[in-house]
Amino acid sequence: MDASEVSSLHDSMRKYGIPGTLEPVDPARRAGAWRVVDPDDGRDITEDVIARVTALDRQRPYRGFVIPQ
């Protein structure tokens, strides 16, 4: 994931309550690649978070109107 995608992923993580810390792979190159790190143990969980956000974004809303006849 590059720097241009960080804001969108961060917004989705907040929207769905997904934990994780976004940080650049190389702190000296903030415009380069970024990753999501588990806040508890520091593991790279980027792929898991992206997969989860993608799955949640594809779900259709369950709310709607019920019109009795």
PDB file of N, CA, C and O in Angstrom:
ATOM      1  N   MET A   1       0.847  -1.158   0.000  1.00  0.00           N
ATOM      2  CA  MET A   1       0.000   0.000   0.000  1.00  0.00           C
ATOM      3  C   MET A   1       0.898   1.227   0.000  1.00  0.00           C
ATOM      4  O   MET A   1       1.872   1.276   0.737  1.00  0.00           O
ATOM      5  N   ASP A   2       0.531   2.194  -0.828  1.00  0.00           N
ATOM      6  CA  ASP A   2       1.351   3.405  -0.867  1.00  0.00           C
ATOM      7  C   ASP A   2       0.678   4.545  -0.106  1.00  0.00           C
ATOM      8  O   ASP A   2      -0.432   4.412   0.395  1.00  0.00           O
ATOM      9  N   ALA A   3       1.369   5.655  -0.025  1.00  0.00           N
ATOM     10  CA  ALA A   3       0.924   6.785   0.791  1.00  0.00           C
ATOM     11  C   ALA A   3      -0.427   7.334   0.351  1.00  0.00           C
ATOM     12  O   ALA A   3      -1.186   7.838   1.176  1.00  0.00           O
ATOM     13  N   SER A   4      -0.752   7.222  -0.921  1.00  0.00           N
ATOM     14  CA  SER A   4      -2.022   7.762  -1.410  1.00  0.00           C
ATOM     15  C   SER A   4      -3.228   6.967  -0.915  1.00  0.00           C
ATOM     16  O   SER A   4      -4.349   7.469  -0.922  1.00  0.00           O
ATOM     17  N   GLU A   5      -3.035   5.733  -0.493  1.00  0.00           N
ATOM     18  CA  GLU A   5      -4.127   4.875  -0.028  1.00  0.00           C
ATOM     19  C   GLU A   5      -4.309   4.886   1.492  1.00  0.00           C
ATOM     20  O   GLU A   5      -5.284   4.354   1.998  1.00  0.00           O
ATOM     21  N   VAL A   6      -3.388   5.502   2.208  1.00  0.00           N
ATOM     22  CA  VAL A   6      -3.388   5.453   3.671  1.00  0.00           C
ATOM     23  C   VAL A   6      -4.628   6.111   4.266  1.00  0.00           C
ATOM     24  O   VAL A   6      -5.278   5.551   5.146  1.00  0.00           O
ATOM     25  N   SER A   7      -4.974   7.276   3.786  1.00  0.00           N
ATOM     26  CA  SER A   7      -6.110   8.006   4.341  1.00  0.00           C
ATOM     27  C   SER A   7      -7.409   7.223   4.183  1.00  0.00           C
ATOM     28  O   SER A   7      -8.207   7.126   5.117  1.00  0.00           O
ATOM     29  N   SER A   8      -7.615   6.664   3.019  1.00  0.00           N
ATOM     30  CA  SER A   8      -8.828   5.888   2.764  1.00  0.00           C
ATOM     31  C   SER A   8      -8.894   4.650   3.654  1.00  0.00           C
ATOM     32  O   SER A   8      -9.947   4.338   4.224  1.00  0.00           O
ATOM     33  N   LEU A   9      -7.780   3.952   3.787  1.00  0.00           N
ATOM     34  CA  LEU A   9      -7.758   2.764   4.635  1.00  0.00           C
ATOM     35  C   LEU A   9      -7.978   3.146   6.099  1.00  0.00           C
ATOM     36  O   LEU A   9      -8.721   2.486   6.819  1.00  0.00           O
ATOM     37  N   HIS A  10      -7.362   4.235   6.535  1.00  0.00           N
ATOM     38  CA  HIS A  10      -7.537   4.692   7.912  1.00  0.00           C
ATOM     39  C   HIS A  10      -9.005   5.022   8.194  1.00  0.00           C
ATOM     40  O   HIS A  10      -9.551   4.644   9.234  1.00  0.00           O
ATOM     41  N   ASP A  11      -9.658   5.699   7.259  1.00  0.00           N
ATOM     42  CA  ASP A  11     -11.081   6.017   7.413  1.00  0.00           C
ATOM     43  C   ASP A  11     -11.923   4.751   7.528  1.00  0.00           C
ATOM     44  O   ASP A  11     -12.817   4.663   8.368  1.00  0.00           O
ATOM     45  N   SER A  12     -11.637   3.763   6.686  1.00  0.00           N
ATOM     46  CA  SER A  12     -12.385   2.505   6.731  1.00  0.00           C
ATOM     47  C   SER A  12     -12.127   1.741   8.026  1.00  0.00           C
ATOM     48  O   SER A  12     -13.051   1.150   8.593  1.00  0.00           O
ATOM     49  N   MET A  13     -10.892   1.759   8.495  1.00  0.00           N
ATOM     50  CA  MET A  13     -10.576   1.085   9.757  1.00  0.00           C
ATOM     51  C   MET A  13     -11.354   1.713  10.906  1.00  0.00           C
ATOM     52  O   MET A  13     -11.891   1.003  11.761  1.00  0.00           O
ATOM     53  N   ARG A  14     -11.442   3.025  10.922  1.00  0.00           N
ATOM     54  CA  ARG A  14     -12.208   3.709  11.977  1.00  0.00           C
ATOM     55  C   ARG A  14     -13.694   3.414  11.839  1.00  0.00           C
ATOM     56  O   ARG A  14     -14.386   3.182  12.822  1.00  0.00           O
ATOM     57  N   LYS A  15     -14.187   3.413  10.612  1.00  0.00           N
ATOM     58  CA  LYS A  15     -15.611   3.173  10.351  1.00  0.00           C
ATOM     59  C   LYS A  15     -16.047   1.803  10.861  1.00  0.00           C
ATOM     60  O   LYS A  15     -17.120   1.662  11.445  1.00  0.00           O
ATOM     61  N   TYR A  16     -15.220   0.784  10.643  1.00  0.00           N
ATOM     62  CA  TYR A  16     -15.562  -0.587  11.018  1.00  0.00           C
ATOM     63  C   TYR A  16     -14.973  -1.014  12.359  1.00  0.00           C
ATOM     64  O   TYR A  16     -15.166  -2.153  12.786  1.00  0.00           O
ATOM     65  N   GLY A  17     -14.242  -0.140  13.024  1.00  0.00           N
ATOM     66  CA  GLY A  17     -13.673  -0.475  14.336  1.00  0.00           C
ATOM     67  C   GLY A  17     -12.547  -1.490  14.272  1.00  0.00           C
ATOM     68  O   GLY A  17     -12.368  -2.291  15.189  1.00  0.00           O
ATOM     69  N   ILE A  18     -11.774  -1.461  13.205  1.00  0.00           N
ATOM     70  CA  ILE A  18     -10.659  -2.398  13.031  1.00  0.00           C
ATOM     71  C   ILE A  18      -9.412  -1.797  13.675  1.00  0.00           C
ATOM     72  O   ILE A  18      -8.991  -0.704  13.313  1.00  0.00           O
ATOM     73  N   PRO A  19      -8.817  -2.505  14.633  1.00  0.00           N
ATOM     74  CA  PRO A  19      -7.618  -1.965  15.277  1.00  0.00           C
ATOM     75  C   PRO A  19      -6.383  -2.095  14.393  1.00  0.00           C
ATOM     76  O   PRO A  19      -6.303  -2.986  13.545  1.00  0.00           O
ATOM     77  N   GLY A  20      -5.437  -1.223  14.602  1.00  0.00           N
ATOM     78  CA  GLY A  20      -4.184  -1.261  13.860  1.00  0.00           C
ATOM     79  C   GLY A  20      -3.576   0.120  13.789  1.00  0.00           C
ATOM     80  O   GLY A  20      -4.266   1.132  13.937  1.00  0.00           O
ATOM     81  N   THR A  21      -2.275   0.149  13.582  1.00  0.00           N
ATOM     82  CA  THR A  21      -1.548   1.400  13.465  1.00  0.00           C
ATOM     83  C   THR A  21      -0.935   1.475  12.080  1.00  0.00           C
ATOM     84  O   THR A  21      -0.232   0.556  11.663  1.00  0.00           O
ATOM     85  N   LEU A  22      -1.220   2.553  11.375  1.00  0.00           N
ATOM     86  CA  LEU A  22      -0.634   2.753  10.049  1.00  0.00           C
ATOM     87  C   LEU A  22       0.701   3.454  10.208  1.00  0.00           C
ATOM     88  O   LEU A  22       0.797   4.473  10.895  1.00  0.00           O
ATOM     89  N   GLU A  23       1.718   2.889   9.568  1.00  0.00           N
ATOM     90  CA  GLU A  23       3.048   3.502   9.651  1.00  0.00           C
ATOM     91  C   GLU A  23       3.817   3.228   8.366  1.00  0.00           C
ATOM     92  O   GLU A  23       3.600   2.222   7.693  1.00  0.00           O
ATOM     93  N   PRO A  24       4.717   4.129   8.004  1.00  0.00           N
ATOM     94  CA  PRO A  24       5.519   3.899   6.797  1.00  0.00           C
ATOM     95  C   PRO A  24       6.507   2.751   7.021  1.00  0.00           C
ATOM     96  O   PRO A  24       7.013   2.574   8.130  1.00  0.00           O
ATOM     97  N   VAL A  25       6.751   1.982   5.981  1.00  0.00           N
ATOM     98  CA  VAL A  25       7.723   0.887   6.068  1.00  0.00           C
ATOM     99  C   VAL A  25       9.106   1.455   6.368  1.00  0.00           C
ATOM    100  O   VAL A  25       9.830   0.949   7.213  1.00  0.00           O
ATOM    101  N   ASP A  26       9.446   2.532   5.685  1.00  0.00           N
ATOM    102  CA  ASP A  26      10.704   3.250   5.916  1.00  0.00           C
ATOM    103  C   ASP A  26      10.356   4.645   6.442  1.00  0.00           C
ATOM    104  O   ASP A  26       9.882   5.482   5.682  1.00  0.00           O
ATOM    105  N   PRO A  27      10.550   4.897   7.732  1.00  0.00           N
ATOM    106  CA  PRO A  27      10.160   6.189   8.309  1.00  0.00           C
ATOM    107  C   PRO A  27      10.786   7.399   7.621  1.00  0.00           C
ATOM    108  O   PRO A  27      10.229   8.494   7.666  1.00  0.00           O
ATOM    109  N   ALA A  28      11.890   7.222   6.959  1.00  0.00           N
ATOM    110  CA  ALA A  28      12.538   8.329   6.263  1.00  0.00           C
ATOM    111  C   ALA A  28      11.848   8.646   4.934  1.00  0.00           C
ATOM    112  O   ALA A  28      12.029   9.720   4.380  1.00  0.00           O
ATOM    113  N   ARG A  29      11.048   7.710   4.419  1.00  0.00           N
ATOM    114  CA  ARG A  29      10.349   7.897   3.135  1.00  0.00           C
ATOM    115  C   ARG A  29       8.846   7.790   3.346  1.00  0.00           C
ATOM    116  O   ARG A  29       8.231   6.780   3.031  1.00  0.00           O
ATOM    117  N   ARG A  30       8.237   8.843   3.851  1.00  0.00           N
ATOM    118  CA  ARG A  30       6.804   8.832   4.148  1.00  0.00           C
ATOM    119  C   ARG A  30       5.949   8.757   2.882  1.00  0.00           C
ATOM    120  O   ARG A  30       4.789   8.381   2.949  1.00  0.00           O
ATOM    121  N   ALA A  31       6.508   9.076   1.744  1.00  0.00           N
ATOM    122  CA  ALA A  31       5.768   8.989   0.486  1.00  0.00           C
ATOM    123  C   ALA A  31       5.843   7.584  -0.106  1.00  0.00           C
ATOM    124  O   ALA A  31       5.203   7.302  -1.110  1.00  0.00           O
ATOM    125  N   GLY A  32       6.590   6.701   0.517  1.00  0.00           N
ATOM    126  CA  GLY A  32       6.746   5.334   0.009  1.00  0.00           C
ATOM    127  C   GLY A  32       5.668   4.389   0.521  1.00  0.00           C
ATOM    128  O   GLY A  32       4.538   4.784   0.782  1.00  0.00           O
ATOM    129  N   ALA A  33       6.049   3.149   0.677  1.00  0.00           N
ATOM    130  CA  ALA A  33       5.118   2.102   1.104  1.00  0.00           C
ATOM    131  C   ALA A  33       4.754   2.245   2.587  1.00  0.00           C
ATOM    132  O   ALA A  33       5.571   2.664   3.402  1.00  0.00           O
ATOM    133  N   TRP A  34       3.509   1.879   2.892  1.00  0.00           N
ATOM    134  CA  TRP A  34       3.010   1.895   4.270  1.00  0.00           C
ATOM    135  C   TRP A  34       2.513   0.509   4.634  1.00  0.00           C
ATOM    136  O   TRP A  34       2.269  -0.333   3.775  1.00  0.00           O
ATOM    137  N   ARG A  35       2.329   0.290   5.930  1.00  0.00           N
ATOM    138  CA  ARG A  35       1.814  -0.993   6.410  1.00  0.00           C
ATOM    139  C   ARG A  35       0.936  -0.750   7.630  1.00  0.00           C
ATOM    140  O   ARG A  35       0.960   0.319   8.235  1.00  0.00           O
ATOM    141  N   VAL A  36       0.163  -1.774   7.972  1.00  0.00           N
ATOM    142  CA  VAL A  36      -0.657  -1.740   9.178  1.00  0.00           C
ATOM    143  C   VAL A  36       0.008  -2.678  10.178  1.00  0.00           C
ATOM    144  O   VAL A  36       0.331  -3.821   9.857  1.00  0.00           O
ATOM    145  N   VAL A  37       0.207  -2.170  11.398  1.00  0.00           N
ATOM    146  CA  VAL A  37       0.895  -2.931  12.430  1.00  0.00           C
ATOM    147  C   VAL A  37      -0.075  -3.193  13.580  1.00  0.00           C
ATOM    148  O   VAL A  37      -0.838  -2.308  13.976  1.00  0.00           O
ATOM    149  N   ASP A  38      -0.049  -4.414  14.094  1.00  0.00           N
ATOM    150  CA  ASP A  38      -0.852  -4.761  15.261  1.00  0.00           C
ATOM    151  C   ASP A  38      -0.351  -3.955  16.450  1.00  0.00           C
ATOM    152  O   ASP A  38       0.838  -4.011  16.775  1.00  0.00           O
ATOM    153  N   PRO A  39      -1.231  -3.209  17.121  1.00  0.00           N
ATOM    154  CA  PRO A  39      -0.769  -2.365  18.223  1.00  0.00           C
ATOM    155  C   PRO A  39      -0.288  -3.152  19.445  1.00  0.00           C
ATOM    156  O   PRO A  39       0.475  -2.631  20.256  1.00  0.00           O
ATOM    157  N   ASP A  40      -0.701  -4.404  19.560  1.00  0.00           N
ATOM    158  CA  ASP A  40      -0.310  -5.203  20.722  1.00  0.00           C
ATOM    159  C   ASP A  40       1.070  -5.833  20.588  1.00  0.00           C
ATOM    160  O   ASP A  40       1.859  -5.810  21.523  1.00  0.00           O
ATOM    161  N   ASP A  41       1.350  -6.414  19.416  1.00  0.00           N
ATOM    162  CA  ASP A  41       2.624  -7.141  19.294  1.00  0.00           C
ATOM    163  C   ASP A  41       3.519  -6.681  18.149  1.00  0.00           C
ATOM    164  O   ASP A  41       4.594  -7.229  17.938  1.00  0.00           O
ATOM    165  N   GLY A  42       3.080  -5.677  17.382  1.00  0.00           N
ATOM    166  CA  GLY A  42       3.932  -5.128  16.332  1.00  0.00           C
ATOM    167  C   GLY A  42       3.997  -5.933  15.050  1.00  0.00           C
ATOM    168  O   GLY A  42       4.796  -5.630  14.175  1.00  0.00           O
ATOM    169  N   ARG A  43       3.132  -6.957  14.919  1.00  0.00           N
ATOM    170  CA  ARG A  43       3.120  -7.758  13.684  1.00  0.00           C
ATOM    171  C   ARG A  43       2.562  -6.946  12.521  1.00  0.00           C
ATOM    172  O   ARG A  43       1.703  -6.100  12.700  1.00  0.00           O
ATOM    173  N   ASP A  44       3.019  -7.246  11.327  1.00  0.00           N
ATOM    174  CA  ASP A  44       2.492  -6.629  10.111  1.00  0.00           C
ATOM    175  C   ASP A  44       1.186  -7.345   9.760  1.00  0.00           C
ATOM    176  O   ASP A  44       1.187  -8.528   9.450  1.00  0.00           O
ATOM    177  N   ILE A  45       0.067  -6.621   9.831  1.00  0.00           N
ATOM    178  CA  ILE A  45      -1.246  -7.211   9.558  1.00  0.00           C
ATOM    179  C   ILE A  45      -1.918  -6.537   8.356  1.00  0.00           C
ATOM    180  O   ILE A  45      -3.141  -6.572   8.230  1.00  0.00           O
ATOM    181  N   THR A  46      -1.123  -5.958   7.487  1.00  0.00           N
ATOM    182  CA  THR A  46      -1.646  -5.199   6.352  1.00  0.00           C
ATOM    183  C   THR A  46      -2.601  -6.021   5.497  1.00  0.00           C
ATOM    184  O   THR A  46      -3.713  -5.581   5.201  1.00  0.00           O
ATOM    185  N   GLU A  47      -2.199  -7.205   5.091  1.00  0.00           N
ATOM    186  CA  GLU A  47      -3.034  -8.028   4.208  1.00  0.00           C
ATOM    187  C   GLU A  47      -4.351  -8.397   4.869  1.00  0.00           C
ATOM    188  O   GLU A  47      -5.403  -8.368   4.221  1.00  0.00           O
ATOM    189  N   ASP A  48      -4.311  -8.738   6.156  1.00  0.00           N
ATOM    190  CA  ASP A  48      -5.532  -9.105   6.875  1.00  0.00           C
ATOM    191  C   ASP A  48      -6.496  -7.929   6.958  1.00  0.00           C
ATOM    192  O   ASP A  48      -7.706  -8.086   6.765  1.00  0.00           O
ATOM    193  N   VAL A  49      -5.974  -6.749   7.252  1.00  0.00           N
ATOM    194  CA  VAL A  49      -6.820  -5.561   7.385  1.00  0.00           C
ATOM    195  C   VAL A  49      -7.424  -5.184   6.035  1.00  0.00           C
ATOM    196  O   VAL A  49      -8.622  -4.895   5.950  1.00  0.00           O
ATOM    197  N   ILE A  50      -6.642  -5.204   4.982  1.00  0.00           N
ATOM    198  CA  ILE A  50      -7.160  -4.870   3.655  1.00  0.00           C
ATOM    199  C   ILE A  50      -8.242  -5.863   3.242  1.00  0.00           C
ATOM    200  O   ILE A  50      -9.290  -5.462   2.714  1.00  0.00           O
ATOM    201  N   ALA A  51      -8.033  -7.140   3.497  1.00  0.00           N
ATOM    202  CA  ALA A  51      -9.040  -8.151   3.165  1.00  0.00           C
ATOM    203  C   ALA A  51     -10.324  -7.933   3.960  1.00  0.00           C
ATOM    204  O   ALA A  51     -11.431  -8.039   3.413  1.00  0.00           O
ATOM    205  N   ARG A  52     -10.194  -7.606   5.222  1.00  0.00           N
ATOM    206  CA  ARG A  52     -11.375  -7.384   6.065  1.00  0.00           C
ATOM    207  C   ARG A  52     -12.147  -6.140   5.629  1.00  0.00           C
ATOM    208  O   ARG A  52     -13.377  -6.171   5.536  1.00  0.00           O
ATOM    209  N   VAL A  53     -11.442  -5.052   5.334  1.00  0.00           N
ATOM    210  CA  VAL A  53     -12.093  -3.826   4.872  1.00  0.00           C
ATOM    211  C   VAL A  53     -12.791  -4.075   3.537  1.00  0.00           C
ATOM    212  O   VAL A  53     -13.929  -3.637   3.331  1.00  0.00           O
ATOM    213  N   THR A  54     -12.138  -4.780   2.639  1.00  0.00           N
ATOM    214  CA  THR A  54     -12.725  -5.080   1.329  1.00  0.00           C
ATOM    215  C   THR A  54     -14.007  -5.884   1.489  1.00  0.00           C
ATOM    216  O   THR A  54     -15.019  -5.594   0.849  1.00  0.00           O
ATOM    217  N   ALA A  55     -13.982  -6.894   2.355  1.00  0.00           N
ATOM    218  CA  ALA A  55     -15.174  -7.719   2.584  1.00  0.00           C
ATOM    219  C   ALA A  55     -16.305  -6.893   3.192  1.00  0.00           C
ATOM    220  O   ALA A  55     -17.470  -7.028   2.786  1.00  0.00           O
ATOM    221  N   LEU A  56     -15.996  -6.034   4.142  1.00  0.00           N
ATOM    222  CA  LEU A  56     -17.027  -5.214   4.772  1.00  0.00           C
ATOM    223  C   LEU A  56     -17.582  -4.164   3.821  1.00  0.00           C
ATOM    224  O   LEU A  56     -18.778  -3.848   3.859  1.00  0.00           O
ATOM    225  N   ASP A  57     -16.743  -3.625   2.946  1.00  0.00           N
ATOM    226  CA  ASP A  57     -17.211  -2.644   1.966  1.00  0.00           C
ATOM    227  C   ASP A  57     -18.164  -3.273   0.948  1.00  0.00           C
ATOM    228  O   ASP A  57     -19.029  -2.594   0.402  1.00  0.00           O
ATOM    229  N   ARG A  58     -18.031  -4.551   0.706  1.00  0.00           N
ATOM    230  CA  ARG A  58     -18.879  -5.239  -0.287  1.00  0.00           C
ATOM    231  C   ARG A  58     -20.228  -5.646   0.266  1.00  0.00           C
ATOM    232  O   ARG A  58     -21.129  -5.977  -0.504  1.00  0.00           O
ATOM    233  N   GLN A  59     -20.374  -5.671   1.579  1.00  0.00           N
ATOM    234  CA  GLN A  59     -21.650  -6.076   2.167  1.00  0.00           C
ATOM    235  C   GLN A  59     -22.718  -5.042   1.850  1.00  0.00           C
ATOM    236  O   GLN A  59     -22.493  -3.849   1.925  1.00  0.00           O
ATOM    237  N   ARG A  60     -23.876  -5.554   1.534  1.00  0.00           N
ATOM    238  CA  ARG A  60     -25.004  -4.667   1.277  1.00  0.00           C
ATOM    239  C   ARG A  60     -25.655  -4.302   2.608  1.00  0.00           C
ATOM    240  O   ARG A  60     -25.695  -5.110   3.519  1.00  0.00           O
ATOM    241  N   PRO A  61     -26.171  -3.107   2.709  1.00  0.00           N
ATOM    242  CA  PRO A  61     -26.833  -2.719   3.958  1.00  0.00           C
ATOM    243  C   PRO A  61     -28.089  -3.563   4.190  1.00  0.00           C
ATOM    244  O   PRO A  61     -28.762  -3.962   3.248  1.00  0.00           O
ATOM    245  N   TYR A  62     -28.375  -3.826   5.436  1.00  0.00           N
ATOM    246  CA  TYR A  62     -29.540  -4.629   5.794  1.00  0.00           C
ATOM    247  C   TYR A  62     -30.733  -3.758   6.176  1.00  0.00           C
ATOM    248  O   TYR A  62     -31.791  -4.266   6.474  1.00  0.00           O
ATOM    249  N   ARG A  63     -30.542  -2.473   6.198  1.00  0.00           N
ATOM    250  CA  ARG A  63     -31.648  -1.580   6.529  1.00  0.00           C
ATOM    251  C   ARG A  63     -32.479  -1.314   5.297  1.00  0.00           C
ATOM    252  O   ARG A  63     -32.028  -1.401   4.174  1.00  0.00           O
ATOM    253  N   GLY A  64     -33.706  -0.996   5.527  1.00  0.00           N
ATOM    254  CA  GLY A  64     -34.585  -0.670   4.425  1.00  0.00           C
ATOM    255  C   GLY A  64     -35.966  -0.342   4.951  1.00  0.00           C
ATOM    256  O   GLY A  64     -36.172  -0.223   6.152  1.00  0.00           O
ATOM    257  N   PHE A  65     -36.882  -0.231   4.055  1.00  0.00           N
ATOM    258  CA  PHE A  65     -38.248   0.090   4.438  1.00  0.00           C
ATOM    259  C   PHE A  65     -39.129  -1.141   4.298  1.00  0.00           C
ATOM    260  O   PHE A  65     -39.001  -1.902   3.330  1.00  0.00           O
ATOM    261  N   VAL A  66     -40.029  -1.312   5.238  1.00  0.00           N
ATOM    262  CA  VAL A  66     -41.022  -2.373   5.168  1.00  0.00           C
ATOM    263  C   VAL A  66     -42.364  -1.697   4.999  1.00  0.00           C
ATOM    264  O   VAL A  66     -42.779  -0.889   5.843  1.00  0.00           O
ATOM    265  N   ILE A  67     -43.046  -1.999   3.923  1.00  0.00           N
ATOM    266  CA  ILE A  67     -44.328  -1.378   3.654  1.00  0.00           C
ATOM    267  C   ILE A  67     -45.400  -2.448   3.816  1.00  0.00           C
ATOM    268  O   ILE A  67     -45.484  -3.385   3.020  1.00  0.00           O
ATOM    269  N   PRO A  68     -46.204  -2.335   4.878  1.00  0.00           N
ATOM    270  CA  PRO A  68     -47.264  -3.335   5.083  1.00  0.00           C
ATOM    271  C   PRO A  68     -48.361  -3.172   4.054  1.00  0.00           C
ATOM    272  O   PRO A  68     -48.674  -2.060   3.615  1.00  0.00           O
ATOM    273  N   GLN A  69     -48.987  -4.278   3.693  1.00  0.00           N
ATOM    274  CA  GLN A  69     -50.058  -4.220   2.695  1.00  0.00           C
ATOM    275  C   GLN A  69     -51.417  -4.393   3.342  1.00  0.00           C
ATOM    276  O   GLN A  69     -51.654  -5.005   4.252  1.00  0.00           O
TER     277      GLN A  69
END
